[in-house]
Amino acid sequence: MNYQALFEQIKLKKSFLCVGLDTDEKKIPEHLLKEEDPIFEFNKAIVDATAHLVVAYKPNIAFYECKGAKGWLSLEKTVCYIKENYPEVFLIADAKRGDIGNTSKMYASAFLENMPFDSITVAPYMGEDSVTPFLSYKDKWVILLALTSNKGAFDFQFFQEGEQKLFEKVLEKSQEWGSQDNMMYVVGATKAEMLSDIRKIAPNHFLLVPGVGAQGGSLQEVAKYGMNDHCGLLVNSSRGIIYADSTPKFAEVAREKALELQEEMADLMDAKGIL
């Protein structure tokens, strides 16, 4: 999926919502545990209930690989089901990989070649040669960690040399490796006030913004500081949608929560003149 195709989906669905499939078997409704693959059945129900409201799904790979081969199978079944039934949806492998070049090449093959993901989150700490193998796939995307929403972000990301913070250096330097057509950035919603500074460095790139909902980030603040003329945002909500209910009506409630966000997003884009 290229930049224009993603923007067209955002306009069509009047949404820039990404739903995180951070599926924990301990948190899914009890009645699903009798199924052969409870994780896949949970994901399938969430996807079927929300696909018309979202432009992206983001499985967090840790929730699957911790289950060994069985978890990888659940992941593969999930992403293949999405691509077969909702091919317009943008798929993000939230894997946060990044290693020396030949290792990154194998990671890239795993997620962008052997599974139908459109993109993968990548950690930039090891520099250019750890990132560029992921950029070699046509119409696939790297989503580079820039400014995260966790407490530990202050340990390194705000380190300042002269007048430039480390996360600003990441944003600036990485644009030598990729472009707005194959690279996005992760920016936490709890750092929404920093989005205006980020937009000075990366005005046209898409930003993946986690932290809205359960983590306390404000959608209105994110849009105020981060939205550009092509929307330029994918805002993720995970727990606030997928775990909103633990009864057999969990998918219906998830749809309601997703709809609340989608309607708010439509209003924000309309106010910006995007729709």
Coordinates of C-alpha atoms in Angstrom, one line a residue:
M1 CA 0.0 0.0 0.0
N2 CA 1.5 3.4 -1.0
Y3 CA 1.0 6.8 0.5
Q4 CA -1.9 7.8 -1.7
A5 CA -3.8 4.5 -1.3
L6 CA -3.5 4.9 2.5
F7 CA -4.8 8.5 2.3
E8 CA -7.7 7.4 0.1
Q9 CA -8.7 4.8 2.7
I10 CA -8.6 7.4 5.4
K11 CA -11.0 9.6 3.4
L12 CA -13.3 6.7 2.4
K13 CA -13.7 5.5 6.0
K14 CA -13.5 8.9 7.5
S15 CA -11.1 7.4 10.0
F16 CA -7.5 7.2 10.9
L17 CA -8.0 4.5 13.5
C18 CA -5.6 1.7 14.1
V19 CA -6.7 -1.1 16.4
G20 CA -3.9 -2.9 18.3
L21 CA -4.4 -6.7 18.4
D22 CA -2.4 -7.1 21.7
T23 CA -4.2 -10.3 22.4
D24 CA -3.6 -11.9 25.8
E25 CA -5.3 -15.3 26.4
K26 CA -5.7 -14.4 30.1
K27 CA -7.9 -11.4 29.2
I28 CA -10.1 -12.7 26.4
P29 CA -13.7 -13.8 27.2
E30 CA -13.8 -17.1 29.0
H31 CA -16.2 -18.7 26.6
L32 CA -13.6 -18.6 23.8
L33 CA -11.1 -20.7 25.8
K34 CA -12.9 -23.8 24.6
E35 CA -12.0 -23.1 21.0
E36 CA -9.1 -24.8 19.3
D37 CA -7.4 -21.4 18.7
P38 CA -8.9 -18.9 21.2
I39 CA -6.5 -16.1 20.2
F40 CA -7.5 -16.3 16.5
E41 CA -11.2 -16.6 17.3
F42 CA -11.0 -13.5 19.5
N43 CA -9.0 -11.5 16.8
K44 CA -11.4 -12.7 14.1
A45 CA -14.4 -11.4 16.0
I46 CA -12.8 -8.1 16.8
V47 CA -11.8 -7.6 13.1
D48 CA -15.2 -8.5 11.7
A49 CA -16.8 -6.1 14.1
T50 CA -14.5 -3.1 13.5
A51 CA -13.0 -3.4 10.0
H52 CA -15.4 -0.9 8.4
L53 CA -14.3 1.7 11.0
V54 CA -10.5 1.2 10.9
V55 CA -7.7 1.7 8.4
A56 CA -5.1 -0.4 10.2
Y57 CA -4.6 -3.3 12.6
K58 CA -1.4 -3.6 14.6
P59 CA -0.7 -7.0 16.2
N60 CA 2.0 -6.7 18.9
I61 CA 4.3 -9.6 18.0
A62 CA 5.3 -10.2 21.6
F63 CA 1.8 -11.4 22.5
Y64 CA 2.1 -14.2 19.9
E65 CA 5.8 -15.2 20.0
C66 CA 5.5 -15.8 23.8
K67 CA 3.2 -18.7 23.0
G68 CA 5.8 -20.4 20.8
A69 CA 4.8 -22.1 17.5
K70 CA 1.1 -22.1 18.5
G71 CA 1.3 -18.3 18.9
W72 CA 3.0 -17.8 15.5
L73 CA 0.2 -19.9 13.9
S74 CA -2.4 -17.7 15.6
L75 CA -0.6 -14.6 14.2
E76 CA -0.3 -16.0 10.7
K77 CA -4.0 -17.0 10.7
T78 CA -5.0 -13.6 11.9
V79 CA -3.1 -11.5 9.3
C80 CA -4.0 -13.9 6.4
Y81 CA -7.7 -13.6 7.5
I82 CA -7.5 -9.8 7.4
K83 CA -5.8 -9.7 4.0
E84 CA -8.2 -12.2 2.5
N85 CA -11.3 -10.5 3.8
Y86 CA -10.4 -6.9 4.2
P87 CA -7.5 -6.3 1.7
E88 CA -7.8 -2.6 2.0
V89 CA -6.7 -2.6 5.6
F90 CA -3.1 -1.6 6.4
L91 CA -1.3 -4.2 8.5
I92 CA 1.4 -3.3 11.0
A93 CA 3.8 -5.8 12.5
D94 CA 4.6 -4.2 15.8
A95 CA 7.8 -6.1 16.2
K96 CA 10.3 -3.3 17.0
R97 CA 13.1 -5.1 15.3
G98 CA 16.6 -3.7 14.4
D99 CA 19.9 -5.5 14.2
I100 CA 23.1 -5.7 12.0
G101 CA 22.3 -5.7 8.3
N102 CA 22.2 -9.4 7.5
T103 CA 20.0 -10.1 10.6
S104 CA 17.6 -7.2 9.8
K105 CA 17.4 -8.7 6.3
M106 CA 16.0 -11.9 7.8
Y107 CA 13.6 -10.0 10.0
A108 CA 12.4 -8.1 7.0
S109 CA 11.9 -11.3 5.1
A110 CA 9.9 -12.9 8.0
F111 CA 7.3 -10.1 8.2
L112 CA 7.3 -8.4 4.8
E113 CA 7.8 -11.4 2.6
N114 CA 6.6 -14.5 4.3
M115 CA 3.6 -12.8 6.0
P116 CA 1.3 -10.2 4.4
F117 CA 2.2 -7.3 6.6
D118 CA 2.4 -3.8 5.0
S119 CA 4.8 -2.4 7.5
I120 CA 6.9 -3.2 10.5
T121 CA 8.0 -1.1 13.5
V122 CA 11.8 -0.8 13.7
A123 CA 14.2 0.4 16.5
P124 CA 16.8 2.9 15.0
Y125 CA 19.5 2.7 17.7
M126 CA 21.9 0.7 15.5
G127 CA 21.6 3.1 12.7
E128 CA 21.2 3.1 8.9
D129 CA 22.4 -0.5 8.0
S130 CA 20.0 -1.9 10.6
V131 CA 17.0 -0.1 9.0
T132 CA 17.6 -0.1 5.2
P133 CA 17.0 -3.9 4.7
F134 CA 13.3 -3.2 5.7
L135 CA 13.1 -0.4 3.1
S136 CA 13.9 -2.7 0.1
Y137 CA 10.3 -3.9 -0.4
K138 CA 8.1 -2.1 -2.8
D139 CA 5.0 -0.5 -1.2
K140 CA 6.1 -1.7 2.2
W141 CA 6.8 0.6 5.1
V142 CA 9.2 1.1 8.0
I143 CA 7.6 2.7 11.1
L144 CA 10.6 4.0 13.0
L145 CA 10.5 4.6 16.8
A146 CA 11.0 8.3 17.3
L147 CA 9.3 9.5 20.5
T148 CA 7.6 6.9 22.7
S149 CA 4.9 7.3 25.4
N150 CA 6.5 5.2 28.1
K151 CA 8.2 6.6 31.2
G152 CA 11.6 5.4 30.1
A153 CA 11.5 7.6 27.0
F154 CA 13.2 10.3 29.2
D155 CA 16.2 8.0 29.7
F156 CA 17.6 8.5 26.2
Q157 CA 15.2 10.1 23.8
F158 CA 15.5 13.6 25.3
F159 CA 19.3 13.6 25.6
Q160 CA 20.4 16.9 24.1
E161 CA 23.6 17.8 22.2
G162 CA 23.7 21.5 21.4
E163 CA 20.1 22.5 20.6
Q164 CA 19.1 19.1 19.2
K165 CA 17.4 16.3 21.2
L166 CA 18.2 12.7 20.3
F167 CA 14.7 12.0 19.0
E168 CA 15.0 15.0 16.7
K169 CA 18.3 13.7 15.4
V170 CA 16.6 10.3 14.6
L171 CA 13.8 12.1 12.7
E172 CA 16.3 14.2 10.7
K173 CA 18.9 11.6 10.0
S174 CA 16.5 8.8 9.0
Q175 CA 15.0 10.9 6.2
E176 CA 18.3 10.3 4.4
W177 CA 17.4 6.5 4.4
G178 CA 13.8 6.6 3.4
S179 CA 11.0 9.0 2.4
Q180 CA 7.4 9.9 3.2
D181 CA 6.4 7.1 0.8
N182 CA 8.0 4.3 2.8
M183 CA 8.8 5.6 6.3
M184 CA 6.5 6.6 9.2
Y185 CA 7.4 7.5 12.8
V186 CA 6.1 6.3 16.1
V187 CA 5.1 9.3 18.4
G188 CA 3.3 8.6 21.6
A189 CA 0.0 10.3 22.2
T190 CA 1.0 11.2 25.8
K191 CA 3.7 13.5 24.1
A192 CA 1.1 15.2 21.9
E193 CA 2.4 18.7 22.7
M194 CA 5.7 17.7 21.0
L195 CA 4.0 16.9 17.7
S196 CA 4.2 20.5 16.5
D197 CA 8.0 20.3 16.9
I198 CA 8.1 16.9 15.1
R199 CA 6.0 18.3 12.2
K200 CA 8.7 21.0 11.7
I201 CA 11.2 18.2 11.0
A202 CA 8.8 15.7 9.3
P203 CA 5.9 17.7 7.9
N204 CA 4.6 15.2 5.4
H205 CA 5.3 11.8 7.0
F206 CA 2.6 9.6 8.5
L207 CA 2.9 9.3 12.3
L208 CA 1.8 6.2 14.2
V209 CA 0.4 7.5 17.5
P210 CA -0.2 4.9 20.2
G211 CA -1.4 5.9 23.7
V212 CA -4.9 7.2 23.0
G213 CA -7.5 5.6 25.4
A214 CA -6.2 3.4 28.2
Q215 CA -2.8 5.2 28.3
G216 CA -4.5 8.6 28.7
G217 CA -3.6 10.3 25.4
S218 CA -6.0 12.9 23.9
L219 CA -7.2 12.4 20.4
Q220 CA -8.0 16.1 20.0
E221 CA -4.6 17.1 21.1
V222 CA -2.9 14.7 18.7
A223 CA -5.0 16.1 15.8
K224 CA -4.4 19.7 16.9
Y225 CA -0.6 19.3 16.8
G226 CA 0.0 16.4 14.4
M227 CA -2.6 16.4 11.6
N228 CA -1.4 17.6 8.2
D229 CA -3.3 18.2 4.9
H230 CA -3.2 14.4 4.2
C231 CA -4.2 13.6 7.7
G232 CA -0.8 12.1 8.3
L233 CA -1.9 10.2 11.4
L234 CA -2.6 6.6 12.3
V235 CA -3.9 6.7 15.9
N236 CA -3.8 3.4 17.7
S237 CA -6.1 2.1 20.5
S238 CA -5.7 -1.4 21.9
R239 CA -7.0 -2.1 25.3
G240 CA -9.7 0.6 25.2
I241 CA -11.3 -1.3 22.3
I242 CA -10.4 -5.0 22.4
Y243 CA -10.9 -5.4 26.2
A244 CA -13.8 -3.1 26.6
D245 CA -16.0 -6.0 27.5
S246 CA -15.4 -9.6 28.6
T247 CA -18.8 -11.1 28.0
P248 CA -20.0 -12.9 24.8
K249 CA -20.9 -9.4 23.6
F250 CA -17.3 -8.3 23.5
A251 CA -17.1 -7.8 19.8
E252 CA -20.3 -5.7 19.8
V253 CA -18.9 -3.5 22.5
A254 CA -15.5 -3.2 20.7
R255 CA -17.4 -2.0 17.6
E256 CA -19.2 0.7 19.8
K257 CA -15.9 1.9 21.2
A258 CA -14.3 2.0 17.7
L259 CA -17.3 3.9 16.4
E260 CA -16.9 6.5 19.1
L261 CA -13.3 7.2 18.0
Q262 CA -14.2 7.0 14.3
E263 CA -16.9 9.6 14.7
E264 CA -14.6 11.9 16.6
M265 CA -11.9 11.4 13.9
A266 CA -14.4 12.3 11.1
D267 CA -15.3 15.5 12.9
L268 CA -11.6 16.4 13.3
M269 CA -10.8 15.8 9.7
D270 CA -13.9 17.7 8.6
A271 CA -12.8 20.7 10.6
K272 CA -9.4 20.5 9.0
G273 CA -10.9 20.4 5.5
I274 CA -9.7 16.9 4.6
L275 CA -13.1 15.3 3.9

